[in-house]
Amino acid sequence: MSCQHERRIICAGNRYVPQDDIGPRVFDCLSRRDLPADVCVIDGGLMGLDLLRFVEGARRVVFVDALQGFAPPDLTVVLGHRAALEERPAAYGHDGGLACLLRMLPAVCGEALPEIALVGSEPPAGEDLIEKLADLSLRIAMGAVVQETRS
Amino acid sequence: MTHATTLRFPMNRVEGDLEIEAEIAGGLVADAWCSGTMFRGFEQILAGRGALDGLVITPRICGICGTAHLTAASRALDGAAGVEVPDNGLRLRNTALMIEHLQSDMRHAFLMFMADFAGPAYLQHPLHEEAVRRYTPFSGETTIETVHETKKVLEIVAIVGGQWPHSSYMVPGGVVSVPSESDLIQCFHLLARYRRWYEKRVLGCELERWDAIRSAADLDVWLEEKNEHRQSEVGFYLRFARQAGLDAIGKGHGNFLSYGALDLPRQTKVKPVIEGDMRLVPAGFARGAAIEAFDHEKITEHVAHSWFEDPGGARHPLDGSTSPYASGREGDKYSWAKAPRYDGAPAETGPLAEMIVARRPLFLDLLRKAGPTVLVRELARLTRPALLAPVVETWLREMSDDGDGFYNRPGEIVEGVGIGLTHAARGALGHWVKIQDRKIVHYQIITPTAWHASPRDDNGIRGVIEEALVGTPVKDASNPIEIGHVIRSFDPCLVCTVHSVSKHGSRTLIRL
């Protein structure tokens, strides 16, 4: 179903694969909290391009996913709007997931493109890190200025 | 003496991890090995869980085929429970599955398969410039339109499923989401929009005109009949693919398998394709164009060349196991995929197999004249929506008119055996489950890609993609685009394994 909230946190990944479960665990963590009224959290799973419908109509979207190659495990990584959209796979594929979605967003959304941020960490992630990622994604969704962190 | 070169490359744009090793001699692929490089383990995850847990866990195997896995899991539990699904339950399940096909067929064709036409390998092709305009990844005109239209049509699954993503509306006995009249009207509009786009952009003609094509000669007449046909995606595909030689590569074993899918409701205006087979996609096994009746008992899995413990020869999925075993015979074992076989033979599944088993005249004629080439295989996928879309319309209408229910309560499943056979967009998908004392004691899954990307079997016979690659000419070993076409024509999807965002440039891949 579509989402009417202006601020959205979309958690991507596969909860049954340890190397890819950061997004779903952050989703679980946020689902246990009382969230501000204009924020919704979405379990984006492996939906990749199909998550477009949750991006449209939003003012700010924070994606949460397992990241690879940005920083060692245990560190949080935040990419702001421009940097997130610069993550460029060469082509769309079954394995493209979030990277393909980010690459496609400007062409598909045009002027309606919301403010985007990407939050994540290299797996494996302990519970403390999951809590930290949940805090971070919520703060950014609520409008905190994105302080980019990456190695 | 012919000099042989061995190429090893990761196969991107497929689901999960697939690696192909091809030996090239004299400019041709002399041999090939297809290797799944990651253990999935969903069968182990399911063992010991509650009887119904397959409904929640298996759709998460794949981000693209979630509805197909949900369908297979539900059908397996229908069987275990001994419950019949009422007509509207069938219609709604079928509608969701067919919408997944409508989306997947177009995304594969334009975002993955034809993206290669816009690449540097075809700089000298006379239609390259037009291919760049249409299919350049992330910006081509057709690419962007496809994303818009396939996103829109998928809303039907969200409406009929009552939840999306991770819908769990299919259950043993039917569905638990009953669409309202306004839901169905909304679905009609979404489907009508897709159909208009498909007719105008993809076919360049109405579905009825396409349906009148019965032979290769008819296809040529259609292509030259109007400029709209030549400029349509199908028309452009035929012109480009013929000049690129895709009508001569990728033939393989020539065996075709369909489990059968999309059960017809007892009361429906949709007629069976084959008399006596009450499914929209009939079941069968074909050696060439010789079609035999399908018998699920003839399905076996071989592991002689897979990193799994050998239970003592090929086994039916209800008797087999999935125990990782990666020591001792690494020289022979080279894949985390098993080798499924039908009556001992490897078999292609997917849209072309469905067309052959259903005795569709155009595809039988193309098969007789040219064999199961890359061109024919992709044409089957590109034109399957022409068969499905009108049936979805009919079933949406019948759902509105028919007072029959959506769900029959099955009662608790304490013990039972279930076989859930259906078709994902890529082909035959099966779930086999045994339940004892309310718990799953055995679960086996064979995906379409397991059929296609299988390694050699106990008898050393190559898998489907391995065989289809043999004889493929390779003009440039540093960019073996021909190998990419053959592999992608099967739309391999080695399950959703790891989907992390990689830092740009952190991996070196040979892009096909």
PDB file of N, CA and C in Angstrom, chain B residues 79-159:
ATOM      1  N   GLY B  79      -2.698 -28.968  -0.588  1.00  0.00           N
ATOM      2  CA  GLY B  79      -2.606 -30.421  -0.740  1.00  0.00           C
ATOM      3  C   GLY B  79      -2.459 -31.119   0.597  1.00  0.00           C
ATOM      4  N   ALA B  80      -1.611 -30.569   1.454  1.00  0.00           N
ATOM      5  CA  ALA B  80      -1.389 -31.186   2.762  1.00  0.00           C
ATOM      6  C   ALA B  80      -2.681 -31.187   3.576  1.00  0.00           C
ATOM      7  N   ALA B  81      -3.476 -30.129   3.413  1.00  0.00           N
ATOM      8  CA  ALA B  81      -4.719 -29.999   4.181  1.00  0.00           C
ATOM      9  C   ALA B  81      -5.893 -30.704   3.502  1.00  0.00           C
ATOM     10  N   GLY B  82      -5.721 -31.039   2.233  1.00  0.00           N
ATOM     11  CA  GLY B  82      -6.813 -31.663   1.480  1.00  0.00           C
ATOM     12  C   GLY B  82      -7.983 -30.718   1.279  1.00  0.00           C
ATOM     13  N   VAL B  83      -7.706 -29.443   1.044  1.00  0.00           N
ATOM     14  CA  VAL B  83      -8.772 -28.458   0.894  1.00  0.00           C
ATOM     15  C   VAL B  83      -8.826 -27.950  -0.548  1.00  0.00           C
ATOM     16  N   GLU B  84     -10.047 -27.684  -1.018  1.00  0.00           N
ATOM     17  CA  GLU B  84     -10.223 -27.121  -2.359  1.00  0.00           C
ATOM     18  C   GLU B  84     -10.374 -25.613  -2.269  1.00  0.00           C
ATOM     19  N   VAL B  85      -9.795 -24.912  -3.208  1.00  0.00           N
ATOM     20  CA  VAL B  85      -9.884 -23.451  -3.219  1.00  0.00           C
ATOM     21  C   VAL B  85     -11.120 -23.051  -4.029  1.00  0.00           C
ATOM     22  N   PRO B  86     -11.985 -22.224  -3.470  1.00  0.00           N
ATOM     23  CA  PRO B  86     -13.175 -21.804  -4.236  1.00  0.00           C
ATOM     24  C   PRO B  86     -12.794 -20.929  -5.435  1.00  0.00           C
ATOM     25  N   ASP B  87     -13.736 -20.776  -6.336  1.00  0.00           N
ATOM     26  CA  ASP B  87     -13.437 -20.118  -7.615  1.00  0.00           C
ATOM     27  C   ASP B  87     -12.840 -18.719  -7.458  1.00  0.00           C
ATOM     28  N   ASN B  88     -13.409 -17.911  -6.599  1.00  0.00           N
ATOM     29  CA  ASN B  88     -12.875 -16.551  -6.476  1.00  0.00           C
ATOM     30  C   ASN B  88     -11.486 -16.551  -5.831  1.00  0.00           C
ATOM     31  N   GLY B  89     -11.246 -17.530  -4.976  1.00  0.00           N
ATOM     32  CA  GLY B  89      -9.897 -17.670  -4.426  1.00  0.00           C
ATOM     33  C   GLY B  89      -8.893 -17.964  -5.526  1.00  0.00           C
ATOM     34  N   LEU B  90      -9.289 -18.851  -6.454  1.00  0.00           N
ATOM     35  CA  LEU B  90      -8.413 -19.156  -7.597  1.00  0.00           C
ATOM     36  C   LEU B  90      -8.194 -17.916  -8.454  1.00  0.00           C
ATOM     37  N   ARG B  91      -9.281 -17.202  -8.716  1.00  0.00           N
ATOM     38  CA  ARG B  91      -9.166 -16.016  -9.581  1.00  0.00           C
ATOM     39  C   ARG B  91      -8.222 -14.986  -8.972  1.00  0.00           C
ATOM     40  N   LEU B  92      -8.350 -14.788  -7.671  1.00  0.00           N
ATOM     41  CA  LEU B  92      -7.531 -13.752  -7.051  1.00  0.00           C
ATOM     42  C   LEU B  92      -6.060 -14.193  -6.988  1.00  0.00           C
ATOM     43  N   ARG B  93      -5.829 -15.453  -6.618  1.00  0.00           N
ATOM     44  CA  ARG B  93      -4.444 -15.949  -6.618  1.00  0.00           C
ATOM     45  C   ARG B  93      -3.828 -15.818  -8.014  1.00  0.00           C
ATOM     46  N   ASN B  94      -4.591 -16.257  -9.019  1.00  0.00           N
ATOM     47  CA  ASN B  94      -4.079 -16.219 -10.388  1.00  0.00           C
ATOM     48  C   ASN B  94      -3.798 -14.788 -10.847  1.00  0.00           C
ATOM     49  N   THR B  95      -4.704 -13.888 -10.482  1.00  0.00           N
ATOM     50  CA  THR B  95      -4.526 -12.490 -10.882  1.00  0.00           C
ATOM     51  C   THR B  95      -3.201 -11.952 -10.350  1.00  0.00           C
ATOM     52  N   ALA B  96      -2.940 -12.178  -9.077  1.00  0.00           N
ATOM     53  CA  ALA B  96      -1.700 -11.653  -8.481  1.00  0.00           C
ATOM     54  C   ALA B  96      -0.471 -12.251  -9.173  1.00  0.00           C
ATOM     55  N   LEU B  97      -0.524 -13.553  -9.433  1.00  0.00           N
ATOM     56  CA  LEU B  97       0.623 -14.211 -10.066  1.00  0.00           C
ATOM     57  C   LEU B  97       0.843 -13.696 -11.492  1.00  0.00           C
ATOM     58  N   MET B  98      -0.254 -13.492 -12.208  1.00  0.00           N
ATOM     59  CA  MET B  98      -0.130 -13.022 -13.589  1.00  0.00           C
ATOM     60  C   MET B  98       0.377 -11.578 -13.643  1.00  0.00           C
ATOM     61  N   ILE B  99      -0.007 -10.776 -12.669  1.00  0.00           N
ATOM     62  CA  ILE B  99       0.504  -9.404 -12.632  1.00  0.00           C
ATOM     63  C   ILE B  99       2.017  -9.430 -12.405  1.00  0.00           C
ATOM     64  N   GLU B 100       2.468 -10.337 -11.558  1.00  0.00           N
ATOM     65  CA  GLU B 100       3.915 -10.455 -11.338  1.00  0.00           C
ATOM     66  C   GLU B 100       4.617 -10.804 -12.659  1.00  0.00           C
ATOM     67  N   HIS B 101       3.988 -11.669 -13.455  1.00  0.00           N
ATOM     68  CA  HIS B 101       4.544 -12.003 -14.769  1.00  0.00           C
ATOM     69  C   HIS B 101       4.556 -10.767 -15.685  1.00  0.00           C
ATOM     70  N   LEU B 102       3.440 -10.033 -15.693  1.00  0.00           N
ATOM     71  CA  LEU B 102       3.350  -8.862 -16.583  1.00  0.00           C
ATOM     72  C   LEU B 102       4.461  -7.871 -16.262  1.00  0.00           C
ATOM     73  N   GLN B 103       4.761  -7.732 -14.989  1.00  0.00           N
ATOM     74  CA  GLN B 103       5.823  -6.818 -14.606  1.00  0.00           C
ATOM     75  C   GLN B 103       7.197  -7.381 -14.970  1.00  0.00           C
ATOM     76  N   SER B 104       7.422  -8.619 -14.578  1.00  0.00           N
ATOM     77  CA  SER B 104       8.754  -9.205 -14.719  1.00  0.00           C
ATOM     78  C   SER B 104       9.164  -9.359 -16.189  1.00  0.00           C
ATOM     79  N   ASP B 105       8.216  -9.760 -17.025  1.00  0.00           N
ATOM     80  CA  ASP B 105       8.545  -9.964 -18.440  1.00  0.00           C
ATOM     81  C   ASP B 105       9.070  -8.685 -19.084  1.00  0.00           C
ATOM     82  N   MET B 106       8.435  -7.575 -18.758  1.00  0.00           N
ATOM     83  CA  MET B 106       8.849  -6.307 -19.373  1.00  0.00           C
ATOM     84  C   MET B 106      10.148  -5.793 -18.764  1.00  0.00           C
ATOM     85  N   ARG B 107      10.286  -5.935 -17.468  1.00  0.00           N
ATOM     86  CA  ARG B 107      11.535  -5.460 -16.853  1.00  0.00           C
ATOM     87  C   ARG B 107      12.724  -6.272 -17.342  1.00  0.00           C
ATOM     88  N   HIS B 108      12.535  -7.580 -17.454  1.00  0.00           N
ATOM     89  CA  HIS B 108      13.656  -8.380 -17.943  1.00  0.00           C
ATOM     90  C   HIS B 108      14.007  -7.977 -19.362  1.00  0.00           C
ATOM     91  N   ALA B 109      12.994  -7.861 -20.206  1.00  0.00           N
ATOM     92  CA  ALA B 109      13.262  -7.581 -21.623  1.00  0.00           C
ATOM     93  C   ALA B 109      13.990  -6.247 -21.793  1.00  0.00           C
ATOM     94  N   PHE B 110      13.457  -5.191 -21.197  1.00  0.00           N
ATOM     95  CA  PHE B 110      13.960  -3.852 -21.535  1.00  0.00           C
ATOM     96  C   PHE B 110      15.045  -3.335 -20.601  1.00  0.00           C
ATOM     97  N   LEU B 111      15.025  -3.799 -19.368  1.00  0.00           N
ATOM     98  CA  LEU B 111      16.027  -3.289 -18.424  1.00  0.00           C
ATOM     99  C   LEU B 111      17.261  -4.187 -18.361  1.00  0.00           C
ATOM    100  N   MET B 112      17.096  -5.451 -18.716  1.00  0.00           N
ATOM    101  CA  MET B 112      18.238  -6.356 -18.625  1.00  0.00           C
ATOM    102  C   MET B 112      18.685  -6.885 -19.987  1.00  0.00           C
ATOM    103  N   PHE B 113      17.773  -7.556 -20.687  1.00  0.00           N
ATOM    104  CA  PHE B 113      18.196  -8.214 -21.926  1.00  0.00           C
ATOM    105  C   PHE B 113      18.597  -7.193 -22.990  1.00  0.00           C
ATOM    106  N   MET B 114      17.748  -6.238 -23.256  1.00  0.00           N
ATOM    107  CA  MET B 114      18.025  -5.311 -24.364  1.00  0.00           C
ATOM    108  C   MET B 114      18.980  -4.190 -23.963  1.00  0.00           C
ATOM    109  N   ALA B 115      19.267  -4.075 -22.675  1.00  0.00           N
ATOM    110  CA  ALA B 115      20.291  -3.112 -22.258  1.00  0.00           C
ATOM    111  C   ALA B 115      21.614  -3.427 -22.966  1.00  0.00           C
ATOM    112  N   ASP B 116      21.843  -4.700 -23.264  1.00  0.00           N
ATOM    113  CA  ASP B 116      23.067  -5.081 -23.976  1.00  0.00           C
ATOM    114  C   ASP B 116      23.129  -4.481 -25.383  1.00  0.00           C
ATOM    115  N   PHE B 117      21.964  -4.267 -25.997  1.00  0.00           N
ATOM    116  CA  PHE B 117      21.942  -3.718 -27.363  1.00  0.00           C
ATOM    117  C   PHE B 117      22.525  -2.301 -27.397  1.00  0.00           C
ATOM    118  N   ALA B 118      22.441  -1.623 -26.240  1.00  0.00           N
ATOM    119  CA  ALA B 118      22.927  -0.236 -26.178  1.00  0.00           C
ATOM    120  C   ALA B 118      24.402  -0.167 -25.804  1.00  0.00           C
ATOM    121  N   GLY B 119      25.032  -1.329 -25.608  1.00  0.00           N
ATOM    122  CA  GLY B 119      26.416  -1.356 -25.146  1.00  0.00           C
ATOM    123  C   GLY B 119      27.429  -1.226 -26.269  1.00  0.00           C
ATOM    124  N   PRO B 120      28.701  -1.110 -25.886  1.00  0.00           N
ATOM    125  CA  PRO B 120      29.760  -0.868 -26.879  1.00  0.00           C
ATOM    126  C   PRO B 120      29.976  -2.028 -27.853  1.00  0.00           C
ATOM    127  N   ALA B 121      29.538  -3.216 -27.501  1.00  0.00           N
ATOM    128  CA  ALA B 121      29.731  -4.356 -28.409  1.00  0.00           C
ATOM    129  C   ALA B 121      28.982  -4.150 -29.725  1.00  0.00           C
ATOM    130  N   TYR B 122      27.971  -3.290 -29.712  1.00  0.00           N
ATOM    131  CA  TYR B 122      27.155  -3.116 -30.915  1.00  0.00           C
ATOM    132  C   TYR B 122      27.337  -1.753 -31.571  1.00  0.00           C
ATOM    133  N   LEU B 123      28.480  -1.147 -31.334  1.00  0.00           N
ATOM    134  CA  LEU B 123      28.732   0.164 -31.940  1.00  0.00           C
ATOM    135  C   LEU B 123      28.573   0.142 -33.459  1.00  0.00           C
ATOM    136  N   GLN B 124      28.917  -0.975 -34.075  1.00  0.00           N
ATOM    137  CA  GLN B 124      28.848  -1.075 -35.543  1.00  0.00           C
ATOM    138  C   GLN B 124      27.497  -1.578 -36.052  1.00  0.00           C
ATOM    139  N   HIS B 125      26.614  -1.956 -35.138  1.00  0.00           N
ATOM    140  CA  HIS B 125      25.298  -2.466 -35.564  1.00  0.00           C
ATOM    141  C   HIS B 125      24.496  -1.300 -36.152  1.00  0.00           C
ATOM    142  N   PRO B 126      23.839  -1.506 -37.299  1.00  0.00           N
ATOM    143  CA  PRO B 126      23.121  -0.382 -37.923  1.00  0.00           C
ATOM    144  C   PRO B 126      22.014   0.212 -37.054  1.00  0.00           C
ATOM    145  N   LEU B 127      21.512  -0.536 -36.077  1.00  0.00           N
ATOM    146  CA  LEU B 127      20.435  -0.019 -35.231  1.00  0.00           C
ATOM    147  C   LEU B 127      20.930   0.399 -33.846  1.00  0.00           C
ATOM    148  N   HIS B 128      22.261   0.513 -33.713  1.00  0.00           N
ATOM    149  CA  HIS B 128      22.814   0.793 -32.383  1.00  0.00           C
ATOM    150  C   HIS B 128      22.327   2.123 -31.812  1.00  0.00           C
ATOM    151  N   GLU B 129      22.334   3.146 -32.639  1.00  0.00           N
ATOM    152  CA  GLU B 129      21.950   4.481 -32.157  1.00  0.00           C
ATOM    153  C   GLU B 129      20.523   4.469 -31.589  1.00  0.00           C
ATOM    154  N   GLU B 130      19.652   3.785 -32.297  1.00  0.00           N
ATOM    155  CA  GLU B 130      18.261   3.693 -31.836  1.00  0.00           C
ATOM    156  C   GLU B 130      18.183   2.860 -30.550  1.00  0.00           C
ATOM    157  N   ALA B 131      19.014   1.821 -30.467  1.00  0.00           N
ATOM    158  CA  ALA B 131      19.035   1.000 -29.243  1.00  0.00           C
ATOM    159  C   ALA B 131      19.496   1.835 -28.053  1.00  0.00           C
ATOM    160  N   VAL B 132      20.466   2.699 -28.271  1.00  0.00           N
ATOM    161  CA  VAL B 132      20.952   3.574 -27.198  1.00  0.00           C
ATOM    162  C   VAL B 132      19.822   4.480 -26.719  1.00  0.00           C
ATOM    163  N   ARG B 133      19.090   5.031 -27.668  1.00  0.00           N
ATOM    164  CA  ARG B 133      17.980   5.919 -27.306  1.00  0.00           C
ATOM    165  C   ARG B 133      16.922   5.168 -26.477  1.00  0.00           C
ATOM    166  N   ARG B 134      16.690   3.920 -26.822  1.00  0.00           N
ATOM    167  CA  ARG B 134      15.629   3.171 -26.144  1.00  0.00           C
ATOM    168  C   ARG B 134      16.087   2.551 -24.820  1.00  0.00           C
ATOM    169  N   TYR B 135      17.292   1.952 -24.808  1.00  0.00           N
ATOM    170  CA  TYR B 135      17.611   1.013 -23.724  1.00  0.00           C
ATOM    171  C   TYR B 135      18.811   1.382 -22.861  1.00  0.00           C
ATOM    172  N   THR B 136      19.382   2.560 -23.033  1.00  0.00           N
ATOM    173  CA  THR B 136      20.515   2.914 -22.176  1.00  0.00           C
ATOM    174  C   THR B 136      20.091   2.766 -20.713  1.00  0.00           C
ATOM    175  N   PRO B 137      20.873   2.015 -19.933  1.00  0.00           N
ATOM    176  CA  PRO B 137      20.474   1.775 -18.547  1.00  0.00           C
ATOM    177  C   PRO B 137      20.199   3.079 -17.794  1.00  0.00           C
ATOM    178  N   PHE B 138      19.086   3.113 -17.120  1.00  0.00           N
ATOM    179  CA  PHE B 138      18.671   4.197 -16.229  1.00  0.00           C
ATOM    180  C   PHE B 138      18.222   5.472 -16.944  1.00  0.00           C
ATOM    181  N   SER B 139      18.327   5.546 -18.253  1.00  0.00           N
ATOM    182  CA  SER B 139      17.891   6.776 -18.910  1.00  0.00           C
ATOM    183  C   SER B 139      17.204   6.551 -20.254  1.00  0.00           C
ATOM    184  N   GLY B 140      17.305   5.368 -20.831  1.00  0.00           N
ATOM    185  CA  GLY B 140      16.682   5.117 -22.130  1.00  0.00           C
ATOM    186  C   GLY B 140      15.179   5.361 -22.068  1.00  0.00           C
ATOM    187  N   GLU B 141      14.619   5.788 -23.203  1.00  0.00           N
ATOM    188  CA  GLU B 141      13.192   6.128 -23.218  1.00  0.00           C
ATOM    189  C   GLU B 141      12.323   4.933 -22.827  1.00  0.00           C
ATOM    190  N   THR B 142      12.596   3.780 -23.430  1.00  0.00           N
ATOM    191  CA  THR B 142      11.812   2.590 -23.098  1.00  0.00           C
ATOM    192  C   THR B 142      12.084   2.150 -21.668  1.00  0.00           C
ATOM    193  N   THR B 143      13.327   2.290 -21.241  1.00  0.00           N
ATOM    194  CA  THR B 143      13.692   1.908 -19.875  1.00  0.00           C
ATOM    195  C   THR B 143      12.843   2.661 -18.859  1.00  0.00           C
ATOM    196  N   ILE B 144      12.791   3.970 -19.005  1.00  0.00           N
ATOM    197  CA  ILE B 144      12.061   4.792 -18.031  1.00  0.00           C
ATOM    198  C   ILE B 144      10.559   4.508 -18.109  1.00  0.00           C
ATOM    199  N   GLU B 145      10.046   4.392 -19.329  1.00  0.00           N
ATOM    200  CA  GLU B 145       8.619   4.063 -19.467  1.00  0.00           C
ATOM    201  C   GLU B 145       8.294   2.737 -18.806  1.00  0.00           C
ATOM    202  N   THR B 146       9.186   1.767 -18.987  1.00  0.00           N
ATOM    203  CA  THR B 146       8.957   0.440 -18.412  1.00  0.00           C
ATOM    204  C   THR B 146       8.902   0.510 -16.887  1.00  0.00           C
ATOM    205  N   VAL B 147       9.792   1.291 -16.314  1.00  0.00           N
ATOM    206  CA  VAL B 147       9.774   1.433 -14.849  1.00  0.00           C
ATOM    207  C   VAL B 147       8.444   2.033 -14.398  1.00  0.00           C
ATOM    208  N   HIS B 148       8.006   3.077 -15.077  1.00  0.00           N
ATOM    209  CA  HIS B 148       6.730   3.714 -14.715  1.00  0.00           C
ATOM    210  C   HIS B 148       5.566   2.731 -14.833  1.00  0.00           C
ATOM    211  N   GLU B 149       5.474   2.066 -15.969  1.00  0.00           N
ATOM    212  CA  GLU B 149       4.296   1.234 -16.234  1.00  0.00           C
ATOM    213  C   GLU B 149       4.280  -0.038 -15.378  1.00  0.00           C
ATOM    214  N   THR B 150       5.442  -0.626 -15.162  1.00  0.00           N
ATOM    215  CA  THR B 150       5.459  -1.868 -14.370  1.00  0.00           C
ATOM    216  C   THR B 150       5.277  -1.562 -12.882  1.00  0.00           C
ATOM    217  N   LYS B 151       5.649  -0.370 -12.475  1.00  0.00           N
ATOM    218  CA  LYS B 151       5.386   0.040 -11.083  1.00  0.00           C
ATOM    219  C   LYS B 151       3.875   0.195 -10.891  1.00  0.00           C
ATOM    220  N   LYS B 152       3.251   0.765 -11.886  1.00  0.00           N
ATOM    221  CA  LYS B 152       1.816   1.041 -11.792  1.00  0.00           C
ATOM    222  C   LYS B 152       1.004  -0.263 -11.756  1.00  0.00           C
ATOM    223  N   VAL B 153       1.333  -1.193 -12.660  1.00  0.00           N
ATOM    224  CA  VAL B 153       0.500  -2.399 -12.742  1.00  0.00           C
ATOM    225  C   VAL B 153       0.638  -3.242 -11.478  1.00  0.00           C
ATOM    226  N   LEU B 154       1.786  -3.141 -10.808  1.00  0.00           N
ATOM    227  CA  LEU B 154       1.989  -3.927  -9.584  1.00  0.00           C
ATOM    228  C   LEU B 154       1.057  -3.482  -8.462  1.00  0.00           C
ATOM    229  N   GLU B 155       0.500  -2.275  -8.607  1.00  0.00           N
ATOM    230  CA  GLU B 155      -0.448  -1.810  -7.581  1.00  0.00           C
ATOM    231  C   GLU B 155      -1.631  -2.764  -7.464  1.00  0.00           C
ATOM    232  N   ILE B 156      -1.912  -3.505  -8.536  1.00  0.00           N
ATOM    233  CA  ILE B 156      -3.016  -4.475  -8.482  1.00  0.00           C
ATOM    234  C   ILE B 156      -2.744  -5.518  -7.400  1.00  0.00           C
ATOM    235  N   VAL B 157      -1.484  -5.955  -7.281  1.00  0.00           N
ATOM    236  CA  VAL B 157      -1.149  -6.952  -6.249  1.00  0.00           C
ATOM    237  C   VAL B 157      -1.363  -6.347  -4.861  1.00  0.00           C
ATOM    238  N   ALA B 158      -0.986  -5.082  -4.709  1.00  0.00           N
ATOM    239  CA  ALA B 158      -1.192  -4.422  -3.413  1.00  0.00           C
ATOM    240  C   ALA B 158      -2.686  -4.327  -3.094  1.00  0.00           C
ATOM    241  N   ILE B 159      -3.498  -4.083  -4.122  1.00  0.00           N
ATOM    242  CA  ILE B 159      -4.945  -3.940  -3.883  1.00  0.00           C
ATOM    243  C   ILE B 159      -5.579  -5.287  -3.561  1.00  0.00           C
TER     244      ILE B 159
END
